[in-house]
Short mmCIF file of N, CA and C and ligand atoms in Angstrom, two decimals:
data_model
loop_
_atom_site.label_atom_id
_atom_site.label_comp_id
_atom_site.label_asym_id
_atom_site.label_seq_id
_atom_site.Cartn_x
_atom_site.Cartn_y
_atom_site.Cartn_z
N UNK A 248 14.78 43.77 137.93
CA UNK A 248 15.45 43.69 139.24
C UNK A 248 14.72 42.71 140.15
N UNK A 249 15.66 41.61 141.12
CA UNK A 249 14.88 41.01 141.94
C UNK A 249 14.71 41.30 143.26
N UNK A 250 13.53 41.13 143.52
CA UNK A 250 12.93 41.64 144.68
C UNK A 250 13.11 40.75 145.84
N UNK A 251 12.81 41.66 147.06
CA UNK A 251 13.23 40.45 148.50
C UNK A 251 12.33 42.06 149.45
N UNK A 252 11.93 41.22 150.71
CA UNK A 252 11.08 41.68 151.47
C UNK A 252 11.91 41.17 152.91
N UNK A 253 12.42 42.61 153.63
CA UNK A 253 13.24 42.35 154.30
C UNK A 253 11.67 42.75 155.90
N UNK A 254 12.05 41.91 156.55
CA UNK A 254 10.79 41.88 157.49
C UNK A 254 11.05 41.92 159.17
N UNK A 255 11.15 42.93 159.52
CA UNK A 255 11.47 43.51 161.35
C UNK A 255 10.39 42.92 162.20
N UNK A 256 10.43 41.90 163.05
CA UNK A 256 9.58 42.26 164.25
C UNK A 256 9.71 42.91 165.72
N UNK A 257 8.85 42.93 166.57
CA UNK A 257 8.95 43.43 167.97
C UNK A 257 10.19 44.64 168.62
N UNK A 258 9.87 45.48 168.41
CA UNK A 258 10.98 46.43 169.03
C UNK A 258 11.94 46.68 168.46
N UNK A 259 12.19 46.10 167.26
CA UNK A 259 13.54 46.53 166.22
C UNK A 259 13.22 48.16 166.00
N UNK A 260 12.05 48.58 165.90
CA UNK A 260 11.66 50.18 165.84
C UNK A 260 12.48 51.10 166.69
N UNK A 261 12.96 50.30 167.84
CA UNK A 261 13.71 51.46 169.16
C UNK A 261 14.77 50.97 168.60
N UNK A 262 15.56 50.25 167.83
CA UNK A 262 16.97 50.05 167.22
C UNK A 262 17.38 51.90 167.84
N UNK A 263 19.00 51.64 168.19
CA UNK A 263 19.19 53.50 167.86
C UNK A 263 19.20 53.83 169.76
N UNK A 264 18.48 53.53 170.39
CA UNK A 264 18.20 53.49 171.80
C UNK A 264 17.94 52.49 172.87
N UNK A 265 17.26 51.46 172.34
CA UNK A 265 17.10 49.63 172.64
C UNK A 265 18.48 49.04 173.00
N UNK A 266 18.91 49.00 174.39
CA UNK A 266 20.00 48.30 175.09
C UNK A 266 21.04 48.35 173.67
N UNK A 267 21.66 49.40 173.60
CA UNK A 267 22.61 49.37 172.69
C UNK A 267 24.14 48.73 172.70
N UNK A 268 23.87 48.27 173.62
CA UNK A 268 25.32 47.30 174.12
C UNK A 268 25.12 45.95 173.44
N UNK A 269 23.35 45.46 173.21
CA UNK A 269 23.33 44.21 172.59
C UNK A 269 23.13 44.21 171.26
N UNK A 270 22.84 45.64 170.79
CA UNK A 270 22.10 46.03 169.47
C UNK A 270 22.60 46.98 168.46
N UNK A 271 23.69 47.91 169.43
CA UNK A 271 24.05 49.02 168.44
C UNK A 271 23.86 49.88 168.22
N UNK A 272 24.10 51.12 167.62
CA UNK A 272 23.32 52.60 168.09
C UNK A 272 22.74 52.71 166.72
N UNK A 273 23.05 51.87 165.53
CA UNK A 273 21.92 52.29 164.30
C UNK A 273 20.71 52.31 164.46
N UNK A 274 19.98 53.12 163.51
CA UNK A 274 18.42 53.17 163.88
C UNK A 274 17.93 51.93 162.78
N UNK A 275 16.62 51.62 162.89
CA UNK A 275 16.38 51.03 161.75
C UNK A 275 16.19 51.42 160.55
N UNK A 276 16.16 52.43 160.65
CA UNK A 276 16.04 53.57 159.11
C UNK A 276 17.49 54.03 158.60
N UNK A 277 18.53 53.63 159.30
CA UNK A 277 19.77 53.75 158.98
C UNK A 277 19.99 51.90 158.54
N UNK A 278 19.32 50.90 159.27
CA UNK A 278 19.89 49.64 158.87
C UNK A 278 19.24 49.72 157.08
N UNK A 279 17.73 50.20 157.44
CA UNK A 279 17.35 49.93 156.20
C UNK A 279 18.31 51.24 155.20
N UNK A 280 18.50 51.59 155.02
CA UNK A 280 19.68 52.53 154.18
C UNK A 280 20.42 51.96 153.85
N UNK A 281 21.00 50.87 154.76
CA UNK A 281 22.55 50.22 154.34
C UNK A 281 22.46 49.11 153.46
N UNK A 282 20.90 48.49 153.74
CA UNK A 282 20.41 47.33 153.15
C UNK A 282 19.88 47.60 151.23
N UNK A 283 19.72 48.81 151.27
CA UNK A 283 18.89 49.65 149.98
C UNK A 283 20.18 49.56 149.31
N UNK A 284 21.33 50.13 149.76
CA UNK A 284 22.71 50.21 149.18
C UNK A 284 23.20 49.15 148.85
N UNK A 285 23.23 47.99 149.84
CA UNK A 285 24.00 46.67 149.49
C UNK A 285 23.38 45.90 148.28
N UNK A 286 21.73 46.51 148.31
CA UNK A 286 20.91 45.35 147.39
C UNK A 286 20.82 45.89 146.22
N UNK A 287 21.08 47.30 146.21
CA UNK A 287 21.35 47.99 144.75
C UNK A 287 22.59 47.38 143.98
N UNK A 288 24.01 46.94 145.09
CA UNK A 288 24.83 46.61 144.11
C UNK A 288 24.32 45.38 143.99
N UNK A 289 24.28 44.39 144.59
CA UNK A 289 23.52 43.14 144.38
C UNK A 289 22.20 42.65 142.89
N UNK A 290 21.51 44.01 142.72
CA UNK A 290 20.74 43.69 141.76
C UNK A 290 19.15 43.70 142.28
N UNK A 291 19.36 43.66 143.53
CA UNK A 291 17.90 43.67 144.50
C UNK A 291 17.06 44.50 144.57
N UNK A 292 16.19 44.70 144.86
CA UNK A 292 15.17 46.02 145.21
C UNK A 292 14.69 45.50 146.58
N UNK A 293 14.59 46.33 147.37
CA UNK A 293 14.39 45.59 149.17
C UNK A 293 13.18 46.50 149.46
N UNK A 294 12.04 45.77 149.60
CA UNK A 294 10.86 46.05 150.47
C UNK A 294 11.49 46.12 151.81
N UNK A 295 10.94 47.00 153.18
CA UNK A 295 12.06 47.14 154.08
C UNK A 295 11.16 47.33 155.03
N UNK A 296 10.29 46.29 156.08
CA UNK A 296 9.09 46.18 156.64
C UNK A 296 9.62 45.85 158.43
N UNK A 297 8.69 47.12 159.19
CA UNK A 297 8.49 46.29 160.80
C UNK A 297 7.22 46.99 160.83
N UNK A 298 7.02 45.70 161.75
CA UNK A 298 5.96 45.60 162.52
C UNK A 298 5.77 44.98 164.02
N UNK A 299 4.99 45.89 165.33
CA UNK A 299 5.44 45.20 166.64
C UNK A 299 4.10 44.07 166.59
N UNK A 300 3.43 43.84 165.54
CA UNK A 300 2.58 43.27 165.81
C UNK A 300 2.42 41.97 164.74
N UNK A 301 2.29 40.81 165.74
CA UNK A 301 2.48 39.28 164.91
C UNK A 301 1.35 39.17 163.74
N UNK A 302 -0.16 39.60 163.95
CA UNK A 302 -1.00 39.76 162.56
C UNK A 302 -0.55 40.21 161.56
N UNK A 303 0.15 41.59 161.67
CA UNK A 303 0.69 42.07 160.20
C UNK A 303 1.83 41.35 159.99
N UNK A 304 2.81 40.58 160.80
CA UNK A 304 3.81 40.03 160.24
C UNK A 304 3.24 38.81 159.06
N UNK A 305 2.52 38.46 159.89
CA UNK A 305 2.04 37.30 159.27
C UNK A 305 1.08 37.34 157.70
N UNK A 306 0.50 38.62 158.08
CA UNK A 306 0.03 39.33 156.77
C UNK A 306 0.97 39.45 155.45
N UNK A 307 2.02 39.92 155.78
CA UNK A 307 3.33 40.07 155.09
C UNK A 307 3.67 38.97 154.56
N UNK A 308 3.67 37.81 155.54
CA UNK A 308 4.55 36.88 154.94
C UNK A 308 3.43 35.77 153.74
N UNK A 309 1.92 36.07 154.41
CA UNK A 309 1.12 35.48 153.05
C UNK A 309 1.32 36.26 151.69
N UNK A 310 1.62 37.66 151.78
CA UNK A 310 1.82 38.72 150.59
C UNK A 310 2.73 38.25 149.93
N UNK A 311 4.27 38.01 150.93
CA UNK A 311 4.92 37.58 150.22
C UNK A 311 5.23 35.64 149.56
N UNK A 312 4.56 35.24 150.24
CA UNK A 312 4.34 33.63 149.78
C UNK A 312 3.54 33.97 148.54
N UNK A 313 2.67 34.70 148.23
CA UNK A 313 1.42 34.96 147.42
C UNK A 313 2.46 34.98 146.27
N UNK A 314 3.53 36.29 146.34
CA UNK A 314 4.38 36.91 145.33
C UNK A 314 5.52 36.20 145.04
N UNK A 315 5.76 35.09 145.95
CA UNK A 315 6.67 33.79 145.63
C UNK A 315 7.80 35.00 145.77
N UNK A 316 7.84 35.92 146.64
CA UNK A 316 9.14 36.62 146.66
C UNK A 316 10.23 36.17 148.26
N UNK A 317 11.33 36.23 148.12
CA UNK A 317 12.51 35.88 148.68
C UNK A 317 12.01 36.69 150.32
N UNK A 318 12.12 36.14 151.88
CA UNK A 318 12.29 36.98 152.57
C UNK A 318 13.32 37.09 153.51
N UNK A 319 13.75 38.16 153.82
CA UNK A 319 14.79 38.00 154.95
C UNK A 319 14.15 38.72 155.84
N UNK A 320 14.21 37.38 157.37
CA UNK A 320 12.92 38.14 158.48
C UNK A 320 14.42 38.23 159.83
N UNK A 321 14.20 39.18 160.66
CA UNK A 321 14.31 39.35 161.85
C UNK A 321 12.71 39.19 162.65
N UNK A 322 12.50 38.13 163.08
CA UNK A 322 11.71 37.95 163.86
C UNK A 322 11.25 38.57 165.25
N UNK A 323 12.77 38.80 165.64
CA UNK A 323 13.05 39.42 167.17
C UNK A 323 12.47 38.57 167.73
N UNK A 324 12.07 38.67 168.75
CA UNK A 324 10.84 38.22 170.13
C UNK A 324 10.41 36.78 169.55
N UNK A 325 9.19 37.03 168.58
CA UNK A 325 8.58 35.78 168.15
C UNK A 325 9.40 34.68 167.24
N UNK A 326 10.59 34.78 167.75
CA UNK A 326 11.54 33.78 167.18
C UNK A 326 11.28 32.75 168.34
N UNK A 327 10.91 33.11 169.23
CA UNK A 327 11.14 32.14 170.38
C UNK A 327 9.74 31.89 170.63
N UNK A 328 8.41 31.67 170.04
CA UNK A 328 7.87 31.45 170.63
C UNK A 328 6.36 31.16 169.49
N UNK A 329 6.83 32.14 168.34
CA UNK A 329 5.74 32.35 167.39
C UNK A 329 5.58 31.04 166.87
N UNK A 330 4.63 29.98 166.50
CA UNK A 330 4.57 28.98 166.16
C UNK A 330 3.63 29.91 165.09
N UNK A 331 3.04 30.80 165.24
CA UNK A 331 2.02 31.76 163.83
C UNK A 331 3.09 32.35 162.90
N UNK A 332 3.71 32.38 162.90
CA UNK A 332 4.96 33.39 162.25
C UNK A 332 5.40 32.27 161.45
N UNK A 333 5.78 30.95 162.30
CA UNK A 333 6.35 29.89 162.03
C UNK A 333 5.75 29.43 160.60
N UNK A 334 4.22 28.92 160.94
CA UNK A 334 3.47 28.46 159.65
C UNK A 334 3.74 29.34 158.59
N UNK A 335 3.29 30.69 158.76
CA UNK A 335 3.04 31.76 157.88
C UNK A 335 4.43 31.51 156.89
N UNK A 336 5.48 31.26 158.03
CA UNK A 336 7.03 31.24 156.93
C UNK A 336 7.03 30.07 156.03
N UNK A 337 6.45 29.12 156.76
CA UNK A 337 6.66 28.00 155.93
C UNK A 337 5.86 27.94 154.99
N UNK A 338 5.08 28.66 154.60
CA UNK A 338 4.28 28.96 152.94
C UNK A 338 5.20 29.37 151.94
N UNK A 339 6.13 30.04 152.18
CA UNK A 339 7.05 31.26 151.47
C UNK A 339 7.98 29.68 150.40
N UNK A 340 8.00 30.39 149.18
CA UNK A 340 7.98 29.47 148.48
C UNK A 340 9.44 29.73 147.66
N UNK A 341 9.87 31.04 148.00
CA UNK A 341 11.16 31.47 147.38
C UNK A 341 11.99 30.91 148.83
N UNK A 342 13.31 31.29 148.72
CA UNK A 342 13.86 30.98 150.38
C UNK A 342 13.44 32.49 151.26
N UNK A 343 13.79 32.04 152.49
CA UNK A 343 13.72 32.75 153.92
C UNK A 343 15.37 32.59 154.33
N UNK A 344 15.78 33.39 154.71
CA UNK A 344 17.06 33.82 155.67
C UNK A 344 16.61 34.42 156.54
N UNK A 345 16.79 33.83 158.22
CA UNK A 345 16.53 34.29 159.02
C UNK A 345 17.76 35.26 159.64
N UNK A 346 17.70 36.27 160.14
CA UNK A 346 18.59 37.10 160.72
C UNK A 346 18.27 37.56 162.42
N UNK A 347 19.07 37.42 162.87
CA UNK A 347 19.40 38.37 164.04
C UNK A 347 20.87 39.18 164.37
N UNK A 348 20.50 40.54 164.77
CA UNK A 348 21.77 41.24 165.18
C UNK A 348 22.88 40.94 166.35
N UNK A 349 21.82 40.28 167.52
CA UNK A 349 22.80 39.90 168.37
C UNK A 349 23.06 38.51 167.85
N UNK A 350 23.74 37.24 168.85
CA UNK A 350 23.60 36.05 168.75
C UNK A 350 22.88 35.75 170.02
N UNK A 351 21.29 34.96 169.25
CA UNK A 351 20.80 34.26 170.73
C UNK A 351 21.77 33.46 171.09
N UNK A 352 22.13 32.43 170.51
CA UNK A 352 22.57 31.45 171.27
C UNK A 352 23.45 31.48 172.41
N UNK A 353 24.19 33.06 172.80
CA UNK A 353 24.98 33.04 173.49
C UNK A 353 24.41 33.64 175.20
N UNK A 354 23.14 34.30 174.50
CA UNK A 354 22.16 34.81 175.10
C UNK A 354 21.33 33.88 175.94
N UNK A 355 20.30 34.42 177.14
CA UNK A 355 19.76 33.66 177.88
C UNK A 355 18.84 32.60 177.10
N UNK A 356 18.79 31.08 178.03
CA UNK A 356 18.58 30.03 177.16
C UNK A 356 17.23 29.90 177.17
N UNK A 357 16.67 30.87 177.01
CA UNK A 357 15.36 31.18 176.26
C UNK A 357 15.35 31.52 174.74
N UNK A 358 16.19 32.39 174.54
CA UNK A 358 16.94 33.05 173.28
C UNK A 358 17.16 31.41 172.35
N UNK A 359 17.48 30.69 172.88
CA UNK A 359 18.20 29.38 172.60
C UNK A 359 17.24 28.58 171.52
N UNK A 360 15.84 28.88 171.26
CA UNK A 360 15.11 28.08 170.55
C UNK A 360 14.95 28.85 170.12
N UNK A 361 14.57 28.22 168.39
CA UNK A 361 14.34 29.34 167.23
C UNK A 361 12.98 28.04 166.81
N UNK A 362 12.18 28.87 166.43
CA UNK A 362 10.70 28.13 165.92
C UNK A 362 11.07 28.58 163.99
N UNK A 363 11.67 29.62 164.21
CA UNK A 363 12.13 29.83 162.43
C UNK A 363 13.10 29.18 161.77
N UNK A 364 14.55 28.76 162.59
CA UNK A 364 15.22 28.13 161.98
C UNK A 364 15.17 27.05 161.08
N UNK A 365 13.87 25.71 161.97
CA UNK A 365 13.92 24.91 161.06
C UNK A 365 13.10 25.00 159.72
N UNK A 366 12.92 26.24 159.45
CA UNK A 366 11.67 25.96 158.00
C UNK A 366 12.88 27.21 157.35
N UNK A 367 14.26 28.05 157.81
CA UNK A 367 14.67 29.13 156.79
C UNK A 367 15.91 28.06 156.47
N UNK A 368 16.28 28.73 155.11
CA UNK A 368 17.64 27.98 154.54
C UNK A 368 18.71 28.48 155.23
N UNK A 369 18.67 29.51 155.93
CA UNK A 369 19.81 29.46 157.14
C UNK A 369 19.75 30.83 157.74
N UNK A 370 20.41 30.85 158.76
CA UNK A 370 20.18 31.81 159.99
C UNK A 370 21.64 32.96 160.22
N UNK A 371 21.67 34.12 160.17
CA UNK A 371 22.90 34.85 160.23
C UNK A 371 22.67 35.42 161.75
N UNK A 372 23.21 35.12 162.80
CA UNK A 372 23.00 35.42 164.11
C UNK A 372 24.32 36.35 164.53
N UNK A 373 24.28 37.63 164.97
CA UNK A 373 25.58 38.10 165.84
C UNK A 373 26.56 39.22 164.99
N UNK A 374 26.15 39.42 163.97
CA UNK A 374 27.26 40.57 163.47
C UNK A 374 26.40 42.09 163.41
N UNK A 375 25.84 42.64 164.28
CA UNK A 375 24.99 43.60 163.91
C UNK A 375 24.31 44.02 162.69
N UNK A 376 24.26 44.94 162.50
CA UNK A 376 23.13 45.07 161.39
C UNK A 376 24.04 44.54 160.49
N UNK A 377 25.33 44.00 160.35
CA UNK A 377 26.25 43.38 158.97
C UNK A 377 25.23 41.92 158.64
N UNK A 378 24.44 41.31 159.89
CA UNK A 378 23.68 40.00 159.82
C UNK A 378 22.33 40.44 158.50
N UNK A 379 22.03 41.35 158.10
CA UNK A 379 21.14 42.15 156.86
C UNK A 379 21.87 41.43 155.64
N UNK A 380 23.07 42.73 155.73
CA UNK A 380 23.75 42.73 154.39
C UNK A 380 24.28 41.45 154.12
N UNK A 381 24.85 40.32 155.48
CA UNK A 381 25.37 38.87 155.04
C UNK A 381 24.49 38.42 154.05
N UNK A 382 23.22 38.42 154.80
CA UNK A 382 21.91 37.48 154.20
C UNK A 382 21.33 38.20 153.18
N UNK A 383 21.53 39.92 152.77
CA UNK A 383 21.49 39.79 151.30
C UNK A 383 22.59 39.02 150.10
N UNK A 384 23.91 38.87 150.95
CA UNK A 384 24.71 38.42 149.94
C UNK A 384 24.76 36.88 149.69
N UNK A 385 24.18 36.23 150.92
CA UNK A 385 23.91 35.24 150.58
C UNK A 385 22.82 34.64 149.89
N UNK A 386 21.71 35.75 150.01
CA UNK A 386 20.31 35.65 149.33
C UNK A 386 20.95 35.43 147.11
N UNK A 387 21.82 36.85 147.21
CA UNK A 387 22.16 36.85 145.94
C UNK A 387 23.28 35.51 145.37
N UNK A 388 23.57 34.82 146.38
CA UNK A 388 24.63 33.56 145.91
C UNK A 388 23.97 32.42 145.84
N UNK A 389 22.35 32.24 146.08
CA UNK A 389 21.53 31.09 146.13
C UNK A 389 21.05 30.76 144.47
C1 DQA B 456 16.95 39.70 168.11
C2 DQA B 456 17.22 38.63 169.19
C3 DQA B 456 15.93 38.28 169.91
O1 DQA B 456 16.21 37.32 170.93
C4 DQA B 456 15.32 39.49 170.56
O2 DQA B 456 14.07 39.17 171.13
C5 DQA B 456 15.18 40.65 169.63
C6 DQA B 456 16.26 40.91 168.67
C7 DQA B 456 18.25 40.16 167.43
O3 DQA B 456 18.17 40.75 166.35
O4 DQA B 456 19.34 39.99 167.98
O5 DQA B 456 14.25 41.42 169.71
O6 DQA B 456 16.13 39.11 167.10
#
């Protein structure tokens, strides 16, 4: 089975209660459920990782550069700003799909710069937690 390391940052933990008008009332333990399901039919096995803190993200993403395994990151927050997150991704030697639940771009134009976009093979922005399961199905069509 192939593996993929699905990777939460900053506050995705309050998913479930976190301004649910921009986010949705799933928890993240319900996104990750839906993601376990989609990647089972897919063929996947999903490591299913947050962290509010940019060291362990970054930890993660050498683990997974190390393991040459596939990641799909929600960055949250340090999408806009992490230039550490940034490098760390650009080691990753399988692809990266970046995800977000809302769409920044429509969002304040801070939201508007992504430091991840230019190093992932592409970005699923705006369908709630469906922006997971897209980018597993597109993970499995690469
Ligand atoms: C987010 C969008 C980010 O701008 C924000 O900081 C988040 C969540 C999303 O999934 O829509 O924390 O990544």
């Amino acid at each position: 089975m192939r593996k993929v390391m699905i990777l939460n940052g900053p506050n995705l933990d309050q998913l479930g209660t976190r301004e649910a008008d921009l986010y949705g009332t799933l928890t993240l333990a319900e996104i990750a459920n839906m993601c376990n399901a989609t990647a089972a039919a897919l063929d996947f096995e999903v490591d299913f990782r947050q962290s509010n803190d940019e060291a362990t993200l970054i930890g993660w993403l050498h683990e997974a550069a190390k393991s040459e395994l596939p990641v799909i990151m929600n960055p949250a927050a340090f999408t806009h700003y992490s230039i550490a997150i940034r490098d760390a991704a650009a080691m990753l030697t399988a692809p990266l799909i970046e995800v977000h639940i809302s769409n920044p771009i429509a969002r304040e134009e801070f939201r508007h710069t992504s430091f991840i976009s230019g190093i992932a093979k592409g970005t699923i922005s705006g369908f709630g937690a469906n922006s997971y399961l897209l980018a597993l199905s597109a993970l499995a069509q690469l």
